[in-house]
Every structure is written in C-alpha cells, then in structure tokens.
Amino acid sequence: MPRDQDRAGDGLHDFFERDPEGADRAFFGRVAHADRRGFLRGAGLATMAAMVGANIPFHRNMPAGLVPAAFASENVLMGKDGLTLFNDRPVNAETPAHLLDDAITPTARHFIRNNGALPAEMDPAAWQVTIDGEVENPMTLSIDDLRNQFEVVTMALVIECGGNGRAFFDPPASGNQWTVGAVGCANWTGVRLKDVLTKAGLKSSAVYTGHEGADTHLSGDASKAPISRGVPIDKAMTDNVLIAFEMNGDAIHPMNGAPLRLVVPGWPGSCSQKWLTRVWVRDKVHDGEKMGGSSYRLPNRPVAPGEEVAKEDYVILERMPVKSVITFPENNATVGAETEVRGHAWVGDRTIEALDISIDFGATWQKANLDAPVNSGAWQNWRASVGFPQAGYYEIWARATDSEGVMQPFRIDWNPKGYANNMMHRVAVRVG
Ligand SMILES: Nc1nc2c(c(=O)[nH]1)N[C@H]1C(S)=C(S)[C@@H](COP(=O)(O)O)O[C@H]1N2
Ligand SMILES: [Mo]
C-alpha cells in the first residue's frame, strides 16, 4: 500500500505527462515564459544540470517535462556565468575578458549570438541533418548515424563573431556593441564536415556550402528566412571544420546550438550554423539570408563613415584577422610591481608567431611566452611576467603577430557594419 506521499508524487507525474503546459502553469502560477519551455524541451539530464549549474541528485524523481524552479525567472542566461547580456530577444551576450581566462572556454562562459527565435525542439534522439545539393548521394543522418558512420574527433576551436570589437568604432557601427568577448574556444566533439561531404560524393559542380538551422525568423513571420550562411568548398573540406554534437564533453548548451551545430573556426561565427538541419551544397556562392548586401561583407576599400557603398564593391568577410585578448589582470585591477599577464591569441587559417606586451603606451614591447595551438583552429595561450617601475596607472597592451607577419593595429578603418575589428586590447591597472 503506497503512502500518501507516493500517491501524490505519482499524480504529479501523471499531470506532467498529460498536460505539461497546464502543470507548468499550476507550478508557476502564470503562463510560462514563451521561450522557457521550448528551450528546455528535449533537454537531457546533462543539459539540465549544465543549465542549473550543478548535478541534480534526485533527478530520477523529476516528472518528465518539469521545468526546474531555477528557471522560473525569465533568466535567458541560465547555465551561463557572468556574461554581459545585450539583448534578450534574440539573446546576445558576451563574456567579460577576465572570464575568458581558461585555456578552454567552459560552456558557461561561451558567448551567445542569436539572430532569430530558438527552435521549438532540440531533441538529440529525433534530430536529423540533410546533406544535399551538388552531391552524388544525398543523405539524411541522425546524430547516431554521424557517430557510427564517421570518425568522431574532439578539437579546441575558436568561434568569434564577425562583429566582435564593434563597440570600438567611432562613429558607432550599428549592431550589438560587442567589446572583446564575442569569442570563445571550447572543446567541440563531432565529425569532420569533410568526411560527411566525401561520403555524400561532391560533384564537380560543388563550389559552396549553404547552412540551414532550425531557428526561425525573429518576427515570427514564416515567410521570412532565418540566417543561412555558407563557406567555399575548400574551406568546408578543411580538417578542422566539424559537425559537432558535444561541447566540452557534454550536451551542447541550448543557446549554443543544441543538439547539433557546425563549427568553422577562424571564420566569422555566423558560418558556424547552430541547430544544424541541412548542409546544402551549392553550384554558386550561397545566396542565403545574410550572405548579401552589407551582411558579413566589407567594402573593398577604406570608406568614410556614412559613405554610400555600391553592392558590387562589397566582398564577403572570410577568415578573421590576427587578434588577442588579455584575460589577466582584469581591467582596472590593482596589481603588484611584478605581475603575470596572460591571455589568448588567434587568427583565421594561420597561426600566431608572436605576442608582445607593452606597459608604456606602445613605446617598448616585451615578448610573451606563447604556446603552440593544441590543434589547428584553437587559440594560443600566452603569458608574460611584467615588472612595473613604480606605483601608478599603467595600461597593458597586447599585440599578436601572425604567421604571415601581420600584426594587430592600434585601430582599424571604419566599415559600415563594424566587422573584424582586431585593434589591440588594452587593460588598465594601478600598481599599489
Ligand atoms: N542557426 C543559427 N546559427 C547561428 C546563428 C544564428 O542566429 N542561428 N548565429 C551565428 C553567429 S552570428 C555567431 S557569432 C555564432 C555564435 O555562436 P554561439 O552563440 O554558440 O557563441 O553562431 C552562428 N550560428
Ligand atoms: Mo556573429
């Protein structure tokens, strides 16, 4: 004979099974936040734990579909730690530089850049991706198919938004005012896009990929296309371009594209389609949403702010330029006369050869100790021991140089959408 308590528990399970929305309302006393339930639907235990930020010891007692009370508030940054939120519809949030200090960016500190509305379903068991277009054998694959039919690899890969650094343009360029934190280097596990395309058999007419995801246009208007970008076939066939199903050894965070996404390191983050449902192999440059006009494109010459630029004078932004970030000390920290300075440096399709530090506004520079990348597409960690001659205010400047000898500039020319700003990072410190 079950105790009352057990019966009550069974009733709750039934209730959630019968009517999850109603049960949710009963629990929270109001209509659930529009995105909250969809956001959690299909979330496995690992995702749920990542989002509440802890293991859930009694998870076996949780009715299926229960939304943890931790999410009762409209906290769109659940499972994230210390990110700066710019917008919540769509969600856009960057990581303060000092929280990017880890060699591998924890999921909780990986930035979020959404253009549209989240997909309603993110169920890994039901997910499918279609490879079609200019291929001999079009295929539709589940995540299990990907795991079983291809070599599974884990790589540390940089995703940086094309608009990272936009906040430093003067006059301001419109869009999210990213400072330095629209970048991260997580460990991504998945299969090589190259292997999947090879199995599908590229036709000689294949020139570009077109990526599609399950998110929808922000307006809710089904006739409007969500973001869909692509890359030249050569880039798609690079060893470090992955179709990923794990982020840092766990389920991908819902905001970072669960359960399946592309990771195209070193190119504008927009190439790394989240909630991936299709790779359409094209016989021309992909013409999806945000491939044309001024989206992820730069004028082919320096232009004055406000200057009219003809469509044909724009070129697609491909690899991202040489860049670095100082992750320690934190901006405005008080430090001792001897301090370790550290951070990361990265560049699209090249490697970093040198990282120099200045504490005297660029008059003299000291070499930092720079690590090799752990794999191609990873950022490179660096550190330097810095001595300050006396108490006072200093700025630490960091300047990376890539394998072609290209160095980060003090400032870059303005461009209409504020892309690819790789000017040096500066951190203020006071020596006490
Ligand atoms: N489906 C889909 N994929 C997307 C986006 C999006 O809005 N929808 N945003 C892109 C942009 S602009 C960037 S910078 C990266 C950001 O990845 P993250 O949110 O995991 O940091 O995702 C890209 N992939
Ligand atoms: Mo982006």
CSV table of C-alpha atoms and ligand atoms in Angstrom, one decimal:
chain,number,residue,atom,x,y,z
A,1,MET,CA,0.0,0.0,0.0
A,2,PRO,CA,1.8,3.2,-1.1
A,3,ARG,CA,2.0,6.0,1.3
A,4,ASP,CA,0.1,9.2,0.6
A,5,GLN,CA,3.2,11.0,-0.3
A,6,ASP,CA,4.0,8.4,-3.0
A,7,ARG,CA,0.5,8.7,-4.5
A,8,ALA,CA,0.8,12.5,-4.6
A,9,GLY,CA,4.1,12.0,-6.4
A,10,ASP,CA,2.5,9.7,-8.9
A,11,GLY,CA,-0.3,12.2,-9.5
A,12,LEU,CA,2.2,14.8,-10.3
A,13,HIS,CA,4.0,12.6,-12.8
A,14,ASP,CA,0.6,11.9,-14.5
A,15,PHE,CA,-0.2,15.5,-14.6
A,16,PHE,CA,3.0,16.4,-16.3
A,17,GLU,CA,2.6,13.6,-18.7
A,18,ARG,CA,-1.0,14.5,-19.6
A,19,ASP,CA,-0.6,18.3,-19.8
A,20,PRO,CA,2.9,19.7,-19.4
A,21,GLU,CA,1.8,23.3,-20.1
A,22,GLY,CA,-1.0,23.1,-17.6
A,23,ALA,CA,1.2,21.5,-15.0
A,24,ASP,CA,3.8,24.2,-15.6
A,25,ARG,CA,1.2,26.9,-15.1
A,26,ALA,CA,0.0,25.2,-12.0
A,27,PHE,CA,3.5,25.2,-10.7
A,28,PHE,CA,4.4,28.7,-11.6
A,29,GLY,CA,1.0,30.4,-11.4
A,30,ARG,CA,1.3,32.1,-14.8
A,31,VAL,CA,1.8,31.3,-18.4
A,32,ALA,CA,5.3,30.1,-18.9
A,33,HIS,CA,7.8,32.4,-20.5
A,34,ALA,CA,7.3,31.9,-24.2
A,35,ASP,CA,10.8,30.5,-24.8
A,36,ARG,CA,11.4,28.8,-21.5
A,37,ARG,CA,9.6,25.5,-22.2
A,38,GLY,CA,10.7,25.2,-25.8
A,39,PHE,CA,14.1,26.0,-24.6
A,40,LEU,CA,14.1,23.0,-22.3
A,41,ARG,CA,12.1,20.6,-24.4
A,42,GLY,CA,14.2,17.6,-25.1
A,43,ALA,CA,16.9,18.8,-22.8
A,44,GLY,CA,18.6,15.8,-21.4
A,45,LEU,CA,19.8,15.5,-17.8
A,46,ALA,CA,23.3,16.7,-18.7
A,47,THR,CA,21.9,19.9,-20.4
A,48,MET,CA,19.6,20.5,-17.5
A,49,ALA,CA,22.4,20.1,-15.0
A,50,ALA,CA,24.6,22.4,-17.1
A,51,MET,CA,21.9,25.0,-17.0
A,52,VAL,CA,21.2,24.9,-13.3
A,53,GLY,CA,24.9,24.8,-12.8
A,54,ALA,CA,25.0,21.6,-10.6
A,55,ASN,CA,24.2,17.9,-10.6
A,56,ILE,CA,20.6,17.0,-9.8
A,57,PRO,CA,21.0,14.2,-7.2
A,58,PHE,CA,17.2,13.4,-7.2
A,59,HIS,CA,16.8,13.7,-10.9
A,60,ARG,CA,15.0,10.4,-11.1
A,61,ASN,CA,12.1,11.9,-9.2
A,62,MET,CA,11.6,14.7,-11.6
A,63,PRO,CA,8.4,14.4,-13.6
A,64,ALA,CA,9.2,14.4,-17.3
A,65,GLY,CA,8.7,18.0,-18.6
A,66,LEU,CA,9.1,19.6,-15.2
A,67,VAL,CA,10.8,23.0,-15.6
A,68,PRO,CA,13.1,23.5,-12.7
A,69,ALA,CA,12.1,26.3,-10.4
A,70,ALA,CA,15.6,27.8,-11.0
A,71,PHE,CA,14.2,28.8,-14.4
A,72,ALA,CA,11.0,30.4,-13.1
A,73,SER,CA,12.5,33.8,-13.6
A,74,GLU,CA,12.9,34.9,-17.2
A,75,ASN,CA,16.6,34.3,-17.0
A,76,VAL,CA,17.7,33.8,-20.5
A,77,LEU,CA,21.3,33.3,-19.4
A,78,MET,CA,20.6,30.1,-17.4
A,79,GLY,CA,23.6,27.9,-17.4
A,80,LYS,CA,25.8,30.8,-18.2
A,81,ASP,CA,28.1,32.5,-15.7
A,82,GLY,CA,28.9,36.2,-15.7
A,83,LEU,CA,28.1,37.0,-19.3
A,84,THR,CA,27.0,40.6,-20.2
A,85,LEU,CA,23.6,40.5,-21.8
A,86,PHE,CA,23.0,42.9,-24.6
A,87,ASN,CA,19.5,41.7,-25.7
A,88,ASP,CA,17.1,39.0,-24.7
A,89,ARG,CA,15.2,38.8,-28.0
A,90,PRO,CA,17.2,37.4,-29.6
A,91,VAL,CA,19.7,36.6,-26.9
A,92,ASN,CA,23.0,38.2,-27.3
A,93,ALA,CA,25.6,38.1,-24.6
A,94,GLU,CA,29.4,38.4,-24.4
A,95,THR,CA,32.0,37.2,-21.9
A,96,PRO,CA,34.0,39.8,-20.0
A,97,ALA,CA,37.7,39.4,-20.9
A,98,HIS,CA,38.8,38.3,-17.4
A,99,LEU,CA,36.2,35.5,-17.5
A,100,LEU,CA,37.9,34.1,-20.7
A,101,ASP,CA,41.0,33.3,-18.7
A,102,ASP,CA,40.6,29.5,-19.0
A,103,ALA,CA,42.7,27.7,-21.7
A,104,ILE,CA,39.5,26.1,-22.9
A,105,THR,CA,36.4,28.2,-22.6
A,106,PRO,CA,33.8,26.5,-20.2
A,107,THR,CA,30.3,26.2,-21.7
A,108,ALA,CA,29.0,28.6,-19.0
A,109,ARG,CA,31.4,31.3,-20.4
A,110,HIS,CA,30.9,30.8,-24.1
A,111,PHE,CA,29.3,33.9,-25.6
A,112,ILE,CA,25.8,33.7,-27.3
A,113,ARG,CA,24.9,35.3,-30.6
A,114,ASN,CA,21.4,34.5,-31.8
A,115,ASN,CA,19.7,36.1,-34.8
A,116,GLY,CA,16.3,34.5,-34.6
A,117,ALA,CA,13.9,32.7,-32.4
A,118,LEU,CA,15.0,29.4,-30.8
A,119,PRO,CA,13.8,26.2,-32.4
A,120,ALA,CA,10.9,24.6,-30.5
A,121,GLU,CA,12.6,21.2,-30.3
A,122,MET,CA,16.2,20.3,-29.6
A,123,ASP,CA,15.8,16.6,-29.1
A,124,PRO,CA,19.1,14.8,-29.9
A,125,ALA,CA,17.3,11.5,-30.4
A,126,ALA,CA,15.0,12.9,-33.1
A,127,TRP,CA,17.5,15.2,-34.8
A,128,GLN,CA,18.3,14.9,-38.4
A,129,VAL,CA,20.6,16.7,-40.8
A,130,THR,CA,20.3,16.5,-44.6
A,131,ILE,CA,23.3,16.8,-46.9
A,132,ASP,CA,22.1,17.5,-50.4
A,133,GLY,CA,22.5,19.7,-53.5
A,134,GLU,CA,25.6,19.1,-55.6
A,135,VAL,CA,26.3,15.6,-54.2
A,136,GLU,CA,26.1,12.1,-55.7
A,137,ASN,CA,24.3,10.6,-52.8
A,138,PRO,CA,22.1,13.0,-50.8
A,139,MET,CA,21.8,11.8,-47.2
A,140,THR,CA,19.7,12.4,-44.1
A,141,LEU,CA,21.5,11.4,-40.9
A,142,SER,CA,20.7,11.2,-37.3
A,143,ILE,CA,23.2,12.1,-34.6
A,144,ASP,CA,23.7,8.3,-34.0
A,145,ASP,CA,24.4,7.9,-37.8
A,146,LEU,CA,27.0,10.6,-37.6
A,147,ARG,CA,28.6,8.9,-34.5
A,148,ASN,CA,28.5,5.5,-36.1
A,149,GLN,CA,29.5,6.2,-39.7
A,150,PHE,CA,32.3,8.7,-39.3
A,151,GLU,CA,35.4,9.2,-37.2
A,152,VAL,CA,34.5,11.1,-34.0
A,153,VAL,CA,37.0,13.8,-33.1
A,154,THR,CA,37.4,16.4,-30.3
A,155,MET,CA,39.1,19.7,-31.1
A,156,ALA,CA,39.5,23.0,-29.4
A,157,LEU,CA,38.1,25.5,-31.8
A,158,VAL,CA,37.7,29.3,-31.8
A,159,ILE,CA,34.3,30.8,-32.7
A,160,GLU,CA,34.5,34.6,-32.9
A,161,CYS,CA,31.6,36.8,-34.1
A,162,GLY,CA,32.4,38.8,-37.1
A,163,GLY,CA,31.2,41.9,-35.1
A,164,ASN,CA,33.5,41.3,-32.1
A,165,GLY,CA,35.1,44.7,-31.4
A,166,ARG,CA,32.3,46.6,-33.0
A,167,ALA,CA,32.0,48.8,-29.9
A,168,PHE,CA,35.3,50.4,-30.6
A,169,PHE,CA,34.3,52.1,-33.9
A,170,ASP,CA,33.8,55.8,-33.9
A,171,PRO,CA,31.2,56.8,-35.0
A,172,PRO,CA,29.4,53.7,-33.8
A,173,ALA,CA,28.5,51.0,-36.3
A,174,SER,CA,25.0,49.6,-35.7
A,175,GLY,CA,24.5,46.2,-34.3
A,176,ASN,CA,25.4,44.5,-31.0
A,177,GLN,CA,28.1,46.6,-29.3
A,178,TRP,CA,30.5,43.7,-28.7
A,179,THR,CA,33.7,44.7,-27.0
A,180,VAL,CA,36.2,41.9,-26.8
A,181,GLY,CA,34.1,39.0,-25.5
A,182,ALA,CA,32.3,37.6,-28.6
A,183,VAL,CA,34.9,34.9,-28.8
A,184,GLY,CA,35.4,31.5,-27.2
A,185,CYS,CA,37.5,28.4,-27.6
A,186,ALA,CA,35.6,25.4,-26.4
A,187,ASN,CA,36.3,21.7,-26.9
A,188,TRP,CA,33.9,20.5,-29.6
A,189,THR,CA,33.2,16.8,-30.4
A,190,GLY,CA,31.7,15.7,-33.6
A,191,VAL,CA,32.6,14.5,-37.1
A,192,ARG,CA,34.5,16.3,-39.8
A,193,LEU,CA,32.3,18.0,-42.4
A,194,LYS,CA,34.9,16.9,-44.9
A,195,ASP,CA,34.2,13.2,-44.2
A,196,VAL,CA,30.5,13.7,-44.5
A,197,LEU,CA,30.8,15.6,-47.8
A,198,THR,CA,33.2,13.0,-49.1
A,199,LYS,CA,30.7,10.2,-48.3
A,200,ALA,CA,28.0,12.2,-50.0
A,201,GLY,CA,30.3,12.5,-53.0
A,202,LEU,CA,30.8,16.1,-54.1
A,203,LYS,CA,30.0,16.7,-57.8
A,204,SER,CA,32.5,18.8,-59.8
A,205,SER,CA,29.8,21.5,-59.8
A,206,ALA,CA,30.1,21.9,-56.0
A,207,VAL,CA,31.5,25.4,-55.2
A,208,TYR,CA,30.0,26.5,-51.8
A,209,THR,CA,28.0,25.2,-48.8
A,210,GLY,CA,24.7,26.7,-47.6
A,211,HIS,CA,23.9,26.0,-44.0
A,212,GLU,CA,20.4,25.8,-42.5
A,213,GLY,CA,19.3,25.6,-38.9
A,214,ALA,CA,16.0,25.0,-37.1
A,215,ASP,CA,15.7,28.5,-35.6
A,216,THR,CA,13.1,30.8,-37.2
A,217,HIS,CA,13.0,34.5,-38.1
A,218,LEU,CA,12.6,36.7,-35.1
A,219,SER,CA,9.5,38.4,-36.5
A,220,GLY,CA,7.6,35.1,-36.3
A,221,ASP,CA,6.7,35.6,-40.0
A,222,ALA,CA,7.2,32.2,-41.6
A,223,SER,CA,7.8,33.7,-45.0
A,224,LYS,CA,11.0,35.4,-43.7
A,225,ALA,CA,14.1,33.3,-43.9
A,226,PRO,CA,16.3,32.9,-40.8
A,227,ILE,CA,20.1,33.3,-41.1
A,228,SER,CA,21.7,30.9,-43.5
A,229,ARG,CA,25.4,31.3,-44.4
A,230,GLY,CA,28.0,29.1,-46.1
A,231,VAL,CA,31.6,28.8,-47.0
A,232,PRO,CA,33.6,27.9,-50.1
A,233,ILE,CA,34.0,24.1,-50.7
A,234,ASP,CA,37.8,24.4,-50.0
A,235,LYS,CA,37.1,25.8,-46.6
A,236,ALA,CA,34.3,23.2,-45.9
A,237,MET,CA,36.9,20.5,-46.7
A,238,THR,CA,39.4,21.7,-44.1
A,239,ASP,CA,40.2,19.1,-41.4
A,240,ASN,CA,39.1,21.4,-38.5
A,241,VAL,CA,35.5,22.1,-39.7
A,242,LEU,CA,33.2,20.0,-37.6
A,243,ILE,CA,29.6,19.0,-37.3
A,244,ALA,CA,29.6,18.9,-33.5
A,245,PHE,CA,27.2,17.2,-31.1
A,246,GLU,CA,29.2,17.8,-27.8
A,247,MET,CA,30.5,20.9,-26.2
A,248,ASN,CA,33.2,20.4,-23.6
A,249,GLY,CA,32.3,16.7,-23.3
A,250,ASP,CA,28.6,17.4,-22.6
A,251,ALA,CA,25.5,18.1,-24.5
A,252,ILE,CA,25.8,21.4,-26.4
A,253,HIS,CA,24.1,24.3,-24.4
A,254,PRO,CA,20.7,25.1,-26.0
A,255,MET,CA,21.8,28.7,-26.7
A,256,ASN,CA,25.0,27.4,-28.4
A,257,GLY,CA,23.1,25.3,-30.9
A,258,ALA,CA,21.9,22.0,-29.2
A,259,PRO,CA,21.9,19.3,-30.3
A,260,LEU,CA,23.9,19.7,-33.5
A,261,ARG,CA,25.9,22.6,-35.0
A,262,LEU,CA,28.7,23.4,-37.3
A,263,VAL,CA,32.0,24.8,-36.0
A,264,VAL,CA,34.0,26.6,-38.7
A,265,PRO,CA,37.0,28.0,-36.7
A,266,GLY,CA,38.7,31.2,-37.7
A,267,TRP,CA,35.9,32.5,-39.9
A,268,PRO,CA,33.1,34.8,-38.8
A,269,GLY,CA,31.0,32.9,-36.2
A,270,SER,CA,28.0,33.2,-38.5
A,271,CYS,CA,29.4,30.4,-40.7
A,272,SER,CA,29.1,28.1,-37.7
A,273,GLN,CA,25.4,27.3,-38.1
A,274,LYS,CA,23.7,26.3,-34.9
A,275,TRP,CA,20.7,23.8,-34.6
A,276,LEU,CA,22.0,22.5,-37.9
A,277,THR,CA,19.4,20.7,-40.1
A,278,ARG,CA,20.9,21.0,-43.6
A,279,VAL,CA,24.2,21.4,-45.5
A,280,TRP,CA,23.1,22.3,-49.0
A,281,VAL,CA,26.0,22.0,-51.4
A,282,ARG,CA,25.7,24.8,-54.0
A,283,ASP,CA,26.9,25.3,-57.5
A,284,LYS,CA,27.4,29.0,-56.8
A,285,VAL,CA,28.2,31.2,-53.9
A,286,HIS,CA,25.4,30.6,-51.4
A,287,ASP,CA,22.7,33.2,-51.5
A,288,GLY,CA,21.0,32.5,-48.1
A,289,GLU,CA,19.9,35.2,-45.6
A,290,LYS,CA,22.8,37.4,-44.6
A,291,MET,CA,25.1,36.4,-47.4
A,292,GLY,CA,24.4,39.5,-49.4
A,293,GLY,CA,24.2,43.3,-49.1
A,294,SER,CA,26.4,44.6,-46.2
A,295,SER,CA,25.9,41.4,-44.1
A,296,TYR,CA,29.3,39.9,-43.2
A,297,ARG,CA,30.7,41.8,-46.1
A,298,LEU,CA,33.3,44.6,-46.2
A,299,PRO,CA,33.9,47.4,-48.7
A,300,ASN,CA,36.8,46.6,-51.0
A,301,ARG,CA,38.4,49.9,-49.9
A,302,PRO,CA,38.5,52.2,-46.9
A,303,VAL,CA,35.3,54.1,-46.7
A,304,ALA,CA,34.3,57.2,-44.7
A,305,PRO,CA,31.5,56.8,-42.2
A,306,GLY,CA,28.2,57.2,-43.9
A,307,GLU,CA,29.7,56.9,-47.4
A,308,GLU,CA,27.4,55.1,-49.9
A,309,VAL,CA,29.0,51.8,-51.0
A,310,ALA,CA,27.8,50.1,-54.1
A,311,LYS,CA,26.7,46.5,-53.7
A,312,GLU,CA,29.4,45.3,-56.1
A,313,ASP,CA,32.1,47.0,-54.0
A,314,TYR,CA,31.5,44.6,-51.1
A,315,VAL,CA,33.4,41.4,-50.5
A,316,ILE,CA,32.5,38.5,-48.2
A,317,LEU,CA,34.4,38.6,-44.9
A,318,GLU,CA,36.2,35.2,-44.9
A,319,ARG,CA,38.9,34.4,-42.4
A,320,MET,CA,39.1,36.6,-39.3
A,321,PRO,CA,42.2,38.7,-38.7
A,322,VAL,CA,45.0,38.3,-36.2
A,323,LYS,CA,43.8,39.1,-32.7
A,324,SER,CA,44.4,38.7,-29.0
A,325,VAL,CA,42.8,39.3,-25.6
A,326,ILE,CA,44.2,40.0,-22.2
A,327,THR,CA,42.4,37.8,-19.6
A,328,PHE,CA,44.5,38.6,-16.6
A,329,PRO,CA,44.7,41.0,-14.9
A,330,GLU,CA,41.2,42.2,-15.0
A,331,ASN,CA,40.6,45.7,-16.3
A,332,ASN,CA,41.0,48.3,-13.5
A,333,ALA,CA,42.7,45.8,-11.1
A,334,THR,CA,45.3,46.9,-8.6
A,335,VAL,CA,48.4,44.7,-9.1
A,336,GLY,CA,51.8,44.3,-7.5
A,337,ALA,CA,55.0,45.6,-9.0
A,338,GLU,CA,55.7,42.1,-10.6
A,339,THR,CA,52.6,40.7,-12.3
A,340,GLU,CA,51.8,37.9,-14.6
A,341,VAL,CA,49.9,39.0,-17.6
A,342,ARG,CA,48.1,36.4,-19.7
A,343,GLY,CA,45.6,35.8,-22.4
A,344,HIS,CA,45.0,34.2,-25.8
A,345,ALA,CA,45.7,35.0,-29.4
A,346,TRP,CA,44.2,33.6,-32.6
A,347,VAL,CA,43.8,34.2,-36.4
A,348,GLY,CA,41.8,32.5,-39.1
A,349,ASP,CA,43.6,29.9,-41.2
A,350,ARG,CA,47.1,30.9,-39.9
A,351,THR,CA,48.9,30.6,-36.6
A,352,ILE,CA,50.2,33.2,-34.2
A,353,GLU,CA,54.0,33.6,-34.3
A,354,ALA,CA,54.5,36.2,-31.6
A,355,LEU,CA,52.7,38.1,-28.8
A,356,ASP,CA,54.2,41.3,-27.5
A,357,ILE,CA,53.2,43.3,-24.4
A,358,SER,CA,53.7,47.0,-23.7
A,359,ILE,CA,53.2,48.8,-20.4
A,360,ASP,CA,54.3,52.2,-21.7
A,361,PHE,CA,51.7,53.0,-24.3
A,362,GLY,CA,53.5,51.2,-27.1
A,363,ALA,CA,57.0,52.8,-26.8
A,364,THR,CA,58.6,49.5,-25.9
A,365,TRP,CA,57.5,45.9,-26.2
A,366,GLN,CA,58.3,42.7,-24.4
A,367,LYS,CA,57.8,39.2,-25.8
A,368,ALA,CA,55.3,37.0,-24.1
A,369,ASN,CA,55.8,33.2,-23.8
A,370,LEU,CA,53.4,31.8,-26.4
A,371,ASP,CA,52.1,28.3,-26.6
A,372,ALA,CA,51.5,26.4,-29.9
A,373,PRO,CA,47.9,25.7,-30.7
A,374,VAL,CA,46.7,22.4,-29.2
A,375,ASN,CA,45.2,21.7,-32.7
A,376,SER,CA,44.6,23.8,-35.8
A,377,GLY,CA,41.7,26.1,-35.2
A,378,ALA,CA,42.5,26.6,-31.4
A,379,TRP,CA,43.6,29.8,-29.9
A,380,GLN,CA,47.1,30.1,-28.5
A,381,ASN,CA,47.7,30.8,-24.8
A,382,TRP,CA,50.4,33.2,-23.7
A,383,ARG,CA,51.8,34.7,-20.6
A,384,ALA,CA,54.4,37.2,-19.6
A,385,SER,CA,55.9,38.3,-16.4
A,386,VAL,CA,55.7,42.1,-16.2
A,387,GLY,CA,57.6,44.5,-13.9
A,388,PHE,CA,56.3,48.0,-13.3
A,389,PRO,CA,59.0,50.6,-12.4
A,390,GLN,CA,56.9,52.4,-9.8
A,391,ALA,CA,53.4,52.9,-8.3
A,392,GLY,CA,50.8,54.5,-10.6
A,393,TYR,CA,48.5,54.0,-13.5
A,394,TYR,CA,49.5,51.8,-16.4
A,395,GLU,CA,47.9,50.3,-19.5
A,396,ILE,CA,48.8,46.8,-20.6
A,397,TRP,CA,48.6,46.5,-24.4
A,398,ALA,CA,48.8,43.2,-26.2
A,399,ARG,CA,49.7,42.8,-29.9
A,400,ALA,CA,49.8,39.5,-31.8
A,401,THR,CA,51.6,38.8,-35.0
A,402,ASP,CA,50.5,36.0,-37.3
A,403,SER,CA,52.5,33.6,-39.4
A,404,GLU,CA,52.4,35.9,-42.4
A,405,GLY,CA,53.9,38.7,-40.3
A,406,VAL,CA,50.7,40.6,-40.0
A,407,MET,CA,50.4,42.5,-36.7
A,408,GLN,CA,47.4,43.8,-34.8
A,409,PRO,CA,46.9,47.5,-35.4
A,410,PHE,CA,46.2,50.3,-33.0
A,411,ARG,CA,42.9,51.0,-34.8
A,412,ILE,CA,41.3,49.9,-38.0
A,413,ASP,CA,39.3,51.8,-40.6
A,414,TRP,CA,35.6,52.1,-40.0
A,415,ASN,CA,33.3,49.9,-42.0
A,416,PRO,CA,29.5,50.0,-42.4
A,417,LYS,CA,28.7,47.0,-40.2
A,418,GLY,CA,31.6,47.3,-37.8
A,419,TYR,CA,33.1,43.9,-38.6
A,420,ALA,CA,36.5,42.4,-37.9
A,421,ASN,CA,37.9,45.0,-35.5
A,422,ASN,CA,41.2,43.5,-34.4
A,423,MET,CA,42.7,46.5,-32.8
A,424,MET,CA,44.9,45.8,-29.7
A,425,HIS,CA,43.3,45.1,-26.4
A,426,ARG,CA,44.1,47.5,-23.6
A,427,VAL,CA,43.8,46.8,-19.9
A,428,ALA,CA,44.1,49.5,-17.2
A,429,VAL,CA,45.9,48.6,-14.0
A,430,ARG,CA,47.0,50.5,-10.9
A,431,VAL,CA,50.2,49.5,-9.2
A,432,GLY,CA,49.8,50.0,-5.5
B,1,LIG,N1,21.1,28.8,-36.7
B,1,LIG,C1,21.8,29.8,-36.3
B,1,LIG,N2,23.2,29.6,-36.3
B,1,LIG,C2,24.0,30.7,-35.9
B,1,LIG,C3,23.4,31.9,-35.5
B,1,LIG,C4,22.0,32.0,-35.5
B,1,LIG,O1,21.4,33.1,-35.2
B,1,LIG,N3,21.2,31.0,-35.9
B,1,LIG,N4,24.3,32.9,-35.2
B,1,LIG,C5,25.6,32.9,-35.7
B,1,LIG,C6,26.5,33.9,-35.3
B,1,LIG,S1,26.3,35.4,-35.9
B,1,LIG,C7,27.5,33.6,-34.4
B,1,LIG,S2,28.7,34.7,-34.0
B,1,LIG,C8,27.7,32.2,-33.8
B,1,LIG,C9,27.7,32.3,-32.3
B,1,LIG,O2,27.8,31.1,-31.7
B,1,LIG,P1,27.5,30.9,-30.2
B,1,LIG,O3,26.1,31.6,-29.9
B,1,LIG,O4,27.5,29.5,-29.9
B,1,LIG,O5,28.6,31.7,-29.4
B,1,LIG,O6,26.6,31.4,-34.2
B,1,LIG,C10,26.2,31.5,-35.5
B,1,LIG,N5,25.3,30.4,-35.9
B,2,MO,MO,28.2,36.7,-35.3
